Each structure stands twice: as structure tokens, then as C-alpha cells.
Short mmCIF file of C-alpha atoms in Angstrom, two decimals:
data_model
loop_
_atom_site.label_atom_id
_atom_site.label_comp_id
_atom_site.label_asym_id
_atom_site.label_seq_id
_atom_site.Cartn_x
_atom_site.Cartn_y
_atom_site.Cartn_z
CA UNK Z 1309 0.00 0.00 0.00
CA UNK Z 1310 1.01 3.48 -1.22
CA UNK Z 1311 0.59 6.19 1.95
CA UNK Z 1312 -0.48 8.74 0.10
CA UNK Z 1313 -1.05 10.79 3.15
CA UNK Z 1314 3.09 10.55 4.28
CA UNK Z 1315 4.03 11.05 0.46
CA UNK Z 1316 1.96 14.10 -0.08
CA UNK Z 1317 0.72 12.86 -3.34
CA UNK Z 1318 -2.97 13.52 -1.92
CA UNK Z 1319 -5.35 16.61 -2.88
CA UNK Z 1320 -6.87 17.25 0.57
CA UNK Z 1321 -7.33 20.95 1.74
CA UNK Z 1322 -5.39 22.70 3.95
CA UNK Z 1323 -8.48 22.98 6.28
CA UNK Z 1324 -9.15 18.96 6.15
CA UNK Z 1325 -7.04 15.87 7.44
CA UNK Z 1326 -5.51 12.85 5.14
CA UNK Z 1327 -6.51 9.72 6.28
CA UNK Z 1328 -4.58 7.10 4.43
CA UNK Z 1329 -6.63 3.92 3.09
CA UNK Z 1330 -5.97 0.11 1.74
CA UNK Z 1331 -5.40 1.29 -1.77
CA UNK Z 1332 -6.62 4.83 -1.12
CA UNK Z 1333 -6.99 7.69 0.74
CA UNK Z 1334 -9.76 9.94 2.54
CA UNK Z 1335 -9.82 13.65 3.38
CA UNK Z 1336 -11.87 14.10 6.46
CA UNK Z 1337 -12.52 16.90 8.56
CA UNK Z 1338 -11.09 17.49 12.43
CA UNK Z 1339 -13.02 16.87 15.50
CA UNK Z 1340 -15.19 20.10 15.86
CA UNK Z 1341 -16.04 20.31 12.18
CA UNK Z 1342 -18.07 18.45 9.38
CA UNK Z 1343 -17.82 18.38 6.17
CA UNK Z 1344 -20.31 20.60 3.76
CA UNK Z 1345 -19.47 19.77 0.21
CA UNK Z 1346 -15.51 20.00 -0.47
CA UNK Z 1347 -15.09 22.39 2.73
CA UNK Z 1348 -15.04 21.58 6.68
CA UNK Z 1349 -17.25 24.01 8.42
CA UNK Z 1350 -17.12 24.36 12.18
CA UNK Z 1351 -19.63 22.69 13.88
CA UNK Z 1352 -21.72 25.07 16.54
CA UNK Z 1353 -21.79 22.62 19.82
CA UNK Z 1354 -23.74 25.70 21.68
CA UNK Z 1355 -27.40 24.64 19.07
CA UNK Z 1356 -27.04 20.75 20.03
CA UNK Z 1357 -28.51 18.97 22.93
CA UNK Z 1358 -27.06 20.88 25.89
CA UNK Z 1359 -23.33 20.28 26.62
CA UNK Z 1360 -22.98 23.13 29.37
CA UNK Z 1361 -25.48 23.97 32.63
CA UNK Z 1362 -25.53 27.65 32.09
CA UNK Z 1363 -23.89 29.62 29.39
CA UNK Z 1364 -22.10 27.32 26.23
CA UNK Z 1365 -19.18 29.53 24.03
CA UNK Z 1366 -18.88 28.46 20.99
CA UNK Z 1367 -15.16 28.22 19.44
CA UNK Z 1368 -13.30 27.12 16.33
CA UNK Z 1369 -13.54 23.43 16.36
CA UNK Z 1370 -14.42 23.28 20.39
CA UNK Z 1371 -16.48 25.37 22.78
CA UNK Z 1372 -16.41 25.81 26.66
CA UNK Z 1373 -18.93 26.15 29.29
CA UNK Z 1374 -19.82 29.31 31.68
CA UNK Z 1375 -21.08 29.46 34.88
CA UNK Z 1376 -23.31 32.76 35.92
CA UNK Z 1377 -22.38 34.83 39.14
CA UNK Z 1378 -22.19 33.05 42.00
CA UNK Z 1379 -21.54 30.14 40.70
CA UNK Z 1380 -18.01 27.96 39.54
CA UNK Z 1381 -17.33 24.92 37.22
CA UNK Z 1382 -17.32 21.71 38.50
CA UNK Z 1383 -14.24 19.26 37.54
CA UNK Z 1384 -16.01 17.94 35.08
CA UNK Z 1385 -16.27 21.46 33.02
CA UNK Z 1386 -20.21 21.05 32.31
CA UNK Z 1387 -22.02 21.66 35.70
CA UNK Z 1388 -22.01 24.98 37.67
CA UNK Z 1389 -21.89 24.44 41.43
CA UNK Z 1390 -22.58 27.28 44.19
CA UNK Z 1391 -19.81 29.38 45.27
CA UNK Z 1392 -19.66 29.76 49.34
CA UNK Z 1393 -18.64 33.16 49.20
CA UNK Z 1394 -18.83 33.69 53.23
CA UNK Z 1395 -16.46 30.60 53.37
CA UNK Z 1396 -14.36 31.87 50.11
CA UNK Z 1397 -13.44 35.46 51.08
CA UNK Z 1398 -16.41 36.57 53.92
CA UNK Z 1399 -17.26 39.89 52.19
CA UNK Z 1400 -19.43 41.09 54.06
CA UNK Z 1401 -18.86 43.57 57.64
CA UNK Z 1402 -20.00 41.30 60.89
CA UNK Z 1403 -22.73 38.50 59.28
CA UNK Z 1404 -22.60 36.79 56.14
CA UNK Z 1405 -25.06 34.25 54.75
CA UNK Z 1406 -24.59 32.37 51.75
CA UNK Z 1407 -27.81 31.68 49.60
CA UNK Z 1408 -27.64 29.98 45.57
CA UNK Z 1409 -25.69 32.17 43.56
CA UNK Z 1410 -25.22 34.83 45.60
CA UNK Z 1411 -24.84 35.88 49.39
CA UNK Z 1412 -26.48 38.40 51.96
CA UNK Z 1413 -24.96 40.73 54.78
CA UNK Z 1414 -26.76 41.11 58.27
CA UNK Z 1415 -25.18 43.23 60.74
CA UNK Z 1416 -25.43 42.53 65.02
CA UNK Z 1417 -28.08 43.89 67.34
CA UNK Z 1418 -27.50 47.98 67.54
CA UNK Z 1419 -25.64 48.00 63.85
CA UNK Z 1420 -27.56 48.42 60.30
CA UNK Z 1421 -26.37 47.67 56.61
CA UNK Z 1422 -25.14 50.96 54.97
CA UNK Z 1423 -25.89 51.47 51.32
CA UNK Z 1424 -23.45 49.06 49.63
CA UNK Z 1425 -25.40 46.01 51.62
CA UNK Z 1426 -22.02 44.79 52.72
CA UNK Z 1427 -21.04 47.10 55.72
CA UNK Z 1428 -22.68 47.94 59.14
CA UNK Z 1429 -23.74 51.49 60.10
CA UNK Z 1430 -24.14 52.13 64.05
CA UNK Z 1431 -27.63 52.53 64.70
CA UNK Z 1432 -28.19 55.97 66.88
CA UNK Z 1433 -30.79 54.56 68.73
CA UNK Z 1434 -31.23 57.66 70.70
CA UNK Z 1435 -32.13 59.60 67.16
CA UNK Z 1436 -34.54 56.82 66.61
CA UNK Z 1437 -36.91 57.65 69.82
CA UNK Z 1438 -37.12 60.84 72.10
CA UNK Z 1439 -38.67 58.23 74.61
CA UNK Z 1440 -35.68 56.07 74.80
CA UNK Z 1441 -34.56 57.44 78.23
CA UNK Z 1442 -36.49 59.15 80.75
CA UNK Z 1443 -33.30 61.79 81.03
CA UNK Z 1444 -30.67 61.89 78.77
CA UNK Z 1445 -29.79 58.82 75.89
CA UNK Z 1446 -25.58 58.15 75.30
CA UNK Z 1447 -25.21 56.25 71.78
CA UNK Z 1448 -22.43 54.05 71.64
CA UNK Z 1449 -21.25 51.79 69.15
CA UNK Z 1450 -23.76 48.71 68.83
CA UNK Z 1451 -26.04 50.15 72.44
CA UNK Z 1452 -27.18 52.90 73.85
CA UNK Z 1453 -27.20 53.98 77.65
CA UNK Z 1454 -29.16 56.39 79.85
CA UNK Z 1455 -28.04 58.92 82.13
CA UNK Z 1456 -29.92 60.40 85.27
CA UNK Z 1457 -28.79 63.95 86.50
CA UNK Z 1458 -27.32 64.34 89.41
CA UNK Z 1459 -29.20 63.68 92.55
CA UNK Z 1460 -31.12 60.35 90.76
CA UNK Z 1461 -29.69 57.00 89.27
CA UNK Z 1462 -30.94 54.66 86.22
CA UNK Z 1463 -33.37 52.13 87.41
CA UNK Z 1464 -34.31 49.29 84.51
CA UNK Z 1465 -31.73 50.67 82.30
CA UNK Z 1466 -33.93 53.74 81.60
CA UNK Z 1467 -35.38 55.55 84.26
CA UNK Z 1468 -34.40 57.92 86.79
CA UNK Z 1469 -34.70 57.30 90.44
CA UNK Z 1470 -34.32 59.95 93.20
CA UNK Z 1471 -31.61 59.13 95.37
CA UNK Z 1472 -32.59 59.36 98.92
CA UNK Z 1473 -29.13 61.49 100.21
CA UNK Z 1474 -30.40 61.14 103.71
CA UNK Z 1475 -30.00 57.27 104.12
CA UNK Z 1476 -27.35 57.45 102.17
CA UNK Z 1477 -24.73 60.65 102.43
CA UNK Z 1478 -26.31 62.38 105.07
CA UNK Z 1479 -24.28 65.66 105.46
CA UNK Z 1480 -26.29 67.54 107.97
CA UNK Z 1481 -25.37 68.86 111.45
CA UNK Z 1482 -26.58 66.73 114.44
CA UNK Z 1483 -28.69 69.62 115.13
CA UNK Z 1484 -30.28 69.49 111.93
CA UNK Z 1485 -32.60 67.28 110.10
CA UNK Z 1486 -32.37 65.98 107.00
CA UNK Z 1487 -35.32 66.21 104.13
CA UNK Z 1488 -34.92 64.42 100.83
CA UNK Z 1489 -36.72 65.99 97.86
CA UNK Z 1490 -36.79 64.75 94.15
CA UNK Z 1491 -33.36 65.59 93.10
CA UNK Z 1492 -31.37 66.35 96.29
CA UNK Z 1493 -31.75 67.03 99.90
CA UNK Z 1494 -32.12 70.18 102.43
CA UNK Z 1495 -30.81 70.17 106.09
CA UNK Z 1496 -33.56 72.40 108.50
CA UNK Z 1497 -33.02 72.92 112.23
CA UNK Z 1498 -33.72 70.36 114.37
CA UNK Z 1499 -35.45 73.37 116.44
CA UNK Z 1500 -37.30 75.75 114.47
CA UNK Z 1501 -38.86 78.08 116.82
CA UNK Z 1502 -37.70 82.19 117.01
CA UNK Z 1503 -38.59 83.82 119.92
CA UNK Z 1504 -40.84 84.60 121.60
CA UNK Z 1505 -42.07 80.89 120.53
CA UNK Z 1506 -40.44 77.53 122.59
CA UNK Z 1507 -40.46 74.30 121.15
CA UNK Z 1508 -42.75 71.69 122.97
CA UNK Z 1509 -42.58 68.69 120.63
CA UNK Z 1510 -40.81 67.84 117.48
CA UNK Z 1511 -41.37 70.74 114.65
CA UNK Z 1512 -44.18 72.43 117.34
CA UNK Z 1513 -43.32 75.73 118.65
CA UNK Z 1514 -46.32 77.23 121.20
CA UNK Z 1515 -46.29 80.91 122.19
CA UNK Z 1516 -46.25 80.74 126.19
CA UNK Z 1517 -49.58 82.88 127.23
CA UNK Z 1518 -47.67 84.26 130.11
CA UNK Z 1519 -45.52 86.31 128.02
CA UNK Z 1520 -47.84 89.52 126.92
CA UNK Z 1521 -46.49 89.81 123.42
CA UNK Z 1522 -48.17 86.01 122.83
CA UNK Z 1523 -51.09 87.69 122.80
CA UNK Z 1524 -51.24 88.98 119.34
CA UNK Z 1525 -49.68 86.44 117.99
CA UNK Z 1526 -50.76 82.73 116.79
CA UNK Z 1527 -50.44 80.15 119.66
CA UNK Z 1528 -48.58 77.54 118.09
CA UNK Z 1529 -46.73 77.01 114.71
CA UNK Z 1530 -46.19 73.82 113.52
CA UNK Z 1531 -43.37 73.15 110.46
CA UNK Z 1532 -43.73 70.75 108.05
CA UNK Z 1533 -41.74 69.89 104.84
CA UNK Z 1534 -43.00 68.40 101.43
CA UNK Z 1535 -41.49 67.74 98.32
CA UNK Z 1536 -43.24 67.42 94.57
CA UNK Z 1537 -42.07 66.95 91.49
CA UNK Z 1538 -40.96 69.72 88.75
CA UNK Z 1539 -44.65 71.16 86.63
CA UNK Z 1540 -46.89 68.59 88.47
CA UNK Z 1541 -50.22 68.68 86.92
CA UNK Z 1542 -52.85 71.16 87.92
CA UNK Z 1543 -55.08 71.08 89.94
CA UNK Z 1544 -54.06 68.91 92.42
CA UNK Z 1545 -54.15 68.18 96.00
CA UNK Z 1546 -51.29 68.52 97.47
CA UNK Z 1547 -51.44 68.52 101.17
CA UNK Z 1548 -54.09 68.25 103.94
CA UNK Z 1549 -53.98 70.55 107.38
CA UNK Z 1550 -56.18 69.39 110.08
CA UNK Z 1551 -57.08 70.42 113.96
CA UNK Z 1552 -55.01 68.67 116.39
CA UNK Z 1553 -57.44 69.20 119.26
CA UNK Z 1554 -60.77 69.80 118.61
CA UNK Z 1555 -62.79 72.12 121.33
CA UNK Z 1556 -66.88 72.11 121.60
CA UNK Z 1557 -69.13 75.02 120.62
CA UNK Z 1558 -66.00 76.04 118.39
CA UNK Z 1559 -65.90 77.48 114.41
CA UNK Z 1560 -62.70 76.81 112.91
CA UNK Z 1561 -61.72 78.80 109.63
CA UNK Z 1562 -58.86 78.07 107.53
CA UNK Z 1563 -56.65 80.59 105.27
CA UNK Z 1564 -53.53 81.25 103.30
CA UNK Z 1565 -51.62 83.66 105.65
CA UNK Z 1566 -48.54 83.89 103.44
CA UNK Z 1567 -46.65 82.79 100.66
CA UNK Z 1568 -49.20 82.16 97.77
CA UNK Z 1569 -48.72 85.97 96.35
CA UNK Z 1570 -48.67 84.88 93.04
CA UNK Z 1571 -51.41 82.68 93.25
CA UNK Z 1572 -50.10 79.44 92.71
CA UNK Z 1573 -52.27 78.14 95.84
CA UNK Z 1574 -55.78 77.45 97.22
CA UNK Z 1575 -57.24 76.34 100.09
CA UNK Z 1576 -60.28 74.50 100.51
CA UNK Z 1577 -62.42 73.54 103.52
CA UNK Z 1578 -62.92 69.95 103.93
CA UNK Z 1579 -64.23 70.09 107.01
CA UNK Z 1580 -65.49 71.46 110.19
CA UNK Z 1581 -61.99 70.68 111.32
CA UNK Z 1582 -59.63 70.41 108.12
CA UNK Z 1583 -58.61 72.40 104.59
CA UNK Z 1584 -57.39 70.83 101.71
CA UNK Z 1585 -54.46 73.07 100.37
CA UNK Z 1586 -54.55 72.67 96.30
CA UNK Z 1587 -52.18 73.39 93.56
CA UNK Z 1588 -53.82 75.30 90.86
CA UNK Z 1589 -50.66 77.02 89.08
CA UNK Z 1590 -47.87 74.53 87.76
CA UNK Z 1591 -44.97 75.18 89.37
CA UNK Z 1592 -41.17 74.55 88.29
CA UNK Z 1593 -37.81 73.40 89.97
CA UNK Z 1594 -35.63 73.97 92.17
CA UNK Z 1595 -37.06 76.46 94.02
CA UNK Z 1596 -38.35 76.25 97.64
CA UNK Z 1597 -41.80 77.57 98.66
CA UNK Z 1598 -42.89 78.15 102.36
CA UNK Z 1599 -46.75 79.00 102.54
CA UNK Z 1600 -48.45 79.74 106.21
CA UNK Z 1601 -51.70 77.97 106.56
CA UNK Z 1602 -53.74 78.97 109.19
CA UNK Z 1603 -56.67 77.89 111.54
CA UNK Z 1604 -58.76 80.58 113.16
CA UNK Z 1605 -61.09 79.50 115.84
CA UNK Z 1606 -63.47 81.14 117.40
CA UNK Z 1607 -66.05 80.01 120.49
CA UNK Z 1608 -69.12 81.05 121.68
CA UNK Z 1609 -67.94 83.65 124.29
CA UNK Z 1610 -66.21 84.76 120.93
CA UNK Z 1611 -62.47 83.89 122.46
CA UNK Z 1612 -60.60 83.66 119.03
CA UNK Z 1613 -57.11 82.15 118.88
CA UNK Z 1614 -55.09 80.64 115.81
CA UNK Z 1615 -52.25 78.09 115.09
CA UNK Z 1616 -49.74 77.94 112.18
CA UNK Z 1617 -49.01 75.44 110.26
CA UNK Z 1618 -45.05 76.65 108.35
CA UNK Z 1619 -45.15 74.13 104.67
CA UNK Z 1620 -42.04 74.25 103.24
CA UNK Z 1621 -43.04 72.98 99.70
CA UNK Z 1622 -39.30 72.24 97.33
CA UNK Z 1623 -40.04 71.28 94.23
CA UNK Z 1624 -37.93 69.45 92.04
CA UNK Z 1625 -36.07 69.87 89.02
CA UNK Z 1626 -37.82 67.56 87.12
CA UNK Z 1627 -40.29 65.98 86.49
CA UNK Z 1628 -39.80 62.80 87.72
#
């Protein structure tokens, strides 16, 4: 047998390969192309039953397979297999989870996803709310905290608590007393009375009837301290005088003596032998207000005599 395909004595193309026969010869096309009349024409793998999973290329005698975003090709250079990309190269800020073809970013409790989807943003929790904290609302990064002004502490992470200086830092004189308000504390003398008044029992002071300059003046005065809280709401009862002793064939009276110039009191009869003293003008902190309440009482044999009662009203600087 003649080669004619070693001896060149063939007429293939340039584009087609010599196959040498018994006797003969053949001039066949290579793998990736067919023959169409006297030429080999490439043969478009992409329009036959599908080689690739996603995307087929077509190429001179060949193609090759794509895979879309998200996804790689598998060894055997057909099938398209999820990427991990949180196990790959964790894009993402703080939480990464990995879904088919693609991935999402979540960020931790007080963080949220900035524009790109991939970082975290602190969340300014205290812009969020106005009703956050009962005071004041500190962001941080990932939290927030509440502060109390001075004179309370956070209770339950965000409200303010008065803190009772008296049981706890009491800096008054031993002859003093100490009086907690909302906010902070006072220190009043243990013995209030001025002359010509003596004290007979704790915060009573009695104008002896021997001494002639009693006589025009109220019998007893009695101090007593109160605290409310800053623009309490209006009206409101505040506090409650009543007769110690109560005499037969008597008419007791009750009045503001002093210290509700501006109005910001009343005080209504309850009884034959009390007054309810009510708030009727909202009033703000810190500021102190001492209001005389008296009783006027006058018999039958029309003997009139009165007592005192001294209020010391603070109010606080807040609200709570």
C-alpha cells in the first residue's frame, strides 16, 4: 500500500485531514467540524442537545462552558456548582449568609447595613426615639445607655430614680434634720422656733400665754416639709392641714396667711376641722416655697385664737 497521506501525493485541503486507506486515501474533517461539500465548516456545539449547565461559548472546532455569578465549574467542566462566598473570602462587615448564587450581609443587634449592603452602620438609637430614656440617651457603638442627673440613678436601664441622700450621704449637722426631695436634699433645724415661741414637741413651737407679746400672735406654729415633682399637673391636691385638738361650741376657719402671692395656691375647707391646700398654678424646679396655713377658731364667748401650720413645699427639678 502506497501512503499517500506521508508522500503528499494527496489533494486534501489545507483545512481537512488525510486519512490514508488500503489502496486509497480519505480527506476528512477534524473533531469540531463536518464536512459541507468539499469544505469543513465548524460545527456550533452551543445549538445541540445541551453540553454546558448555564452559558455554552462556541469556538473554532471546540467550545467551553460558563457558569453565571455566583456560581463555579465543576471538575467535570459542564455543571455549575454554588460558590460559598462567606467561606471563600467573607465579604461582608460582621454577618454573612450564603444563599444559591449569591450571598447576603446582616449586621449585630444595635448595627444596620449601609448602602453598599455589605457594611454595618451604628444605629443611633437615641435619634430613633425621644422616649428612649427618661433623662438623657448616650449612643455608643452597637447600644445605647441612659443617664440620670445628678441627685437620681438609672433604674431598669432607663429611668431615673431619686436618690434618697439622707440614708445614704447624710451631710447635715446633728442639730439638723435631714429632708430628701426629688433631686437632692435640704438640712432644716432640728429646732425651728424664734422667739418669743419655745419648742414643745418635734417641729411644734407654742407661744407661752404668760408672756404679753403672745397675745397677738398665733399660739402655736407647727413646720412641716414636702417635696413634689418639677410642673406637676394642675389642679391637684397637694397637702391636707387638720385640727389637732378639737374644742366644743368652736368654728374653725382656715386661710392662706402667706406665701401664695402669686397665686399658685388654694385652700379649701374639707371640714369642720380640716382644709385641703390645692395646687392650681404649675410650678417649676428647684425652688423652695414656704406658705403659712392657718386655723382661726373662734367660740361662743367669741375667744378667738389661731395656730400655724409653716409648709415648706421644694419642688424638684424635674419631672420625675
Amino acid at each position: 500500500d502506497i501512503d499517500e497521506c506521508a508522500t503528499g501525493i494527496h489533494n486534501c485541503r489545507a483545512d481537512q485531514v488525510c486519512v490514508n486507506l488500503r489502496g486509497s486515501f480519505s480527506c476528512q474533517c477534524p473533531p469540531g467540524y463536518q464536512k459541507r461539500g468539499d469544505q469543513c465548516v465548524d460545527i456550533d456545539e452551543c445549538t445541540l442537545p445541551p453540553y454546558c449547565h448555564h452559558r455554552c461559548v462556541n469556538t473554532p472546532g471546540s467550545y467551553y462552558c460558563q457558569c453565571n455569578a455566583g456560581f463555579q465549574l465543576a471538575s467535570n467542566n459542564h455543571t455549575c456548582v454554588d460558590i460559598n462566598e462567606c467561606d471563600a473570602n467573607n465579604p461582608c462587615a460582621q454577618q454573612c449568609y450564603n444563599i444559591l448564587g449569591s450571598f447576603i450581609c446582616q449586621c449585630n443587634p444595635g448595627f444596620e447595613l449601609s448602602s453598599d449592603r455589605i457594611n454595618c452602620e451604628d444605629t443611633d438609637e437615641c435619634r430613633t426615639s425621644s422616649y428612649m430614656c427618661q433623662y438623657q440617651c448616650v449612643n455608643e457603638p452597637g447600644k445605647f445607655s441612659c443617664v440620670c442627673p445628678e441627685g437620681y440613678q438609672v433604674v431598669g436601664g432607663r429611668t431615673c430614680q431619686d436618690i434618697n441622700e439622707c440614708e445614704t450621704t447624710n451631710e447635715c449637722r446633728e442639730d439638723e434634720i435631714c429632708w430628701n426631695y426629688h433631686g437632692g436634699f435640704r438640712c432644716y433645724p432640728r429646732n425651728p422656733c424664734q422667739e418669743p415661741y419655745v419648742l414643745t414637741s418635734e417641729n411644734r413651737c407654742v407661744c407661752p400665754v404668760s408672756n404679753a407679746i403672745c397675745r397677738e400672735l398665733p399660739y402655736s406654729v407647727v413646720y412641716k416639709y414636702m417635696s413634689i415633682r418639677s410642673d406637676r399637673t394642675v389642679p391637684s391636691d397637694i397637702f391636707q392641714i387638720q385640727a389637732t385638738t378639737i374644742y366644743p361650741n368652736t368654728i374653725n376657719t382656715f386661710r392662706i396667711k402667706s406665701g401664695n402671692e402669686n397665686g399658685e395656691f388654694y385652700l379649701r375647707q374639707t371640714s369642720a376641722v380640716s382644709a385641703m391646700l390645692v395646687l392650681v398654678k404649675s410650678l417649676s424646679g428647684p425652688r423652695e416655697h414656704i406658705v403659712d396655713l392657718e386655723m382661726l377658731t373662734v367660740n361662743s364667748l367669741n375667744y378667738r385664737t389661731s395656730s400655724v401650720l409653716r409648709l415648706t413645699i421644694i419642688v424638684g427639678p424635674y419631672a420625675f
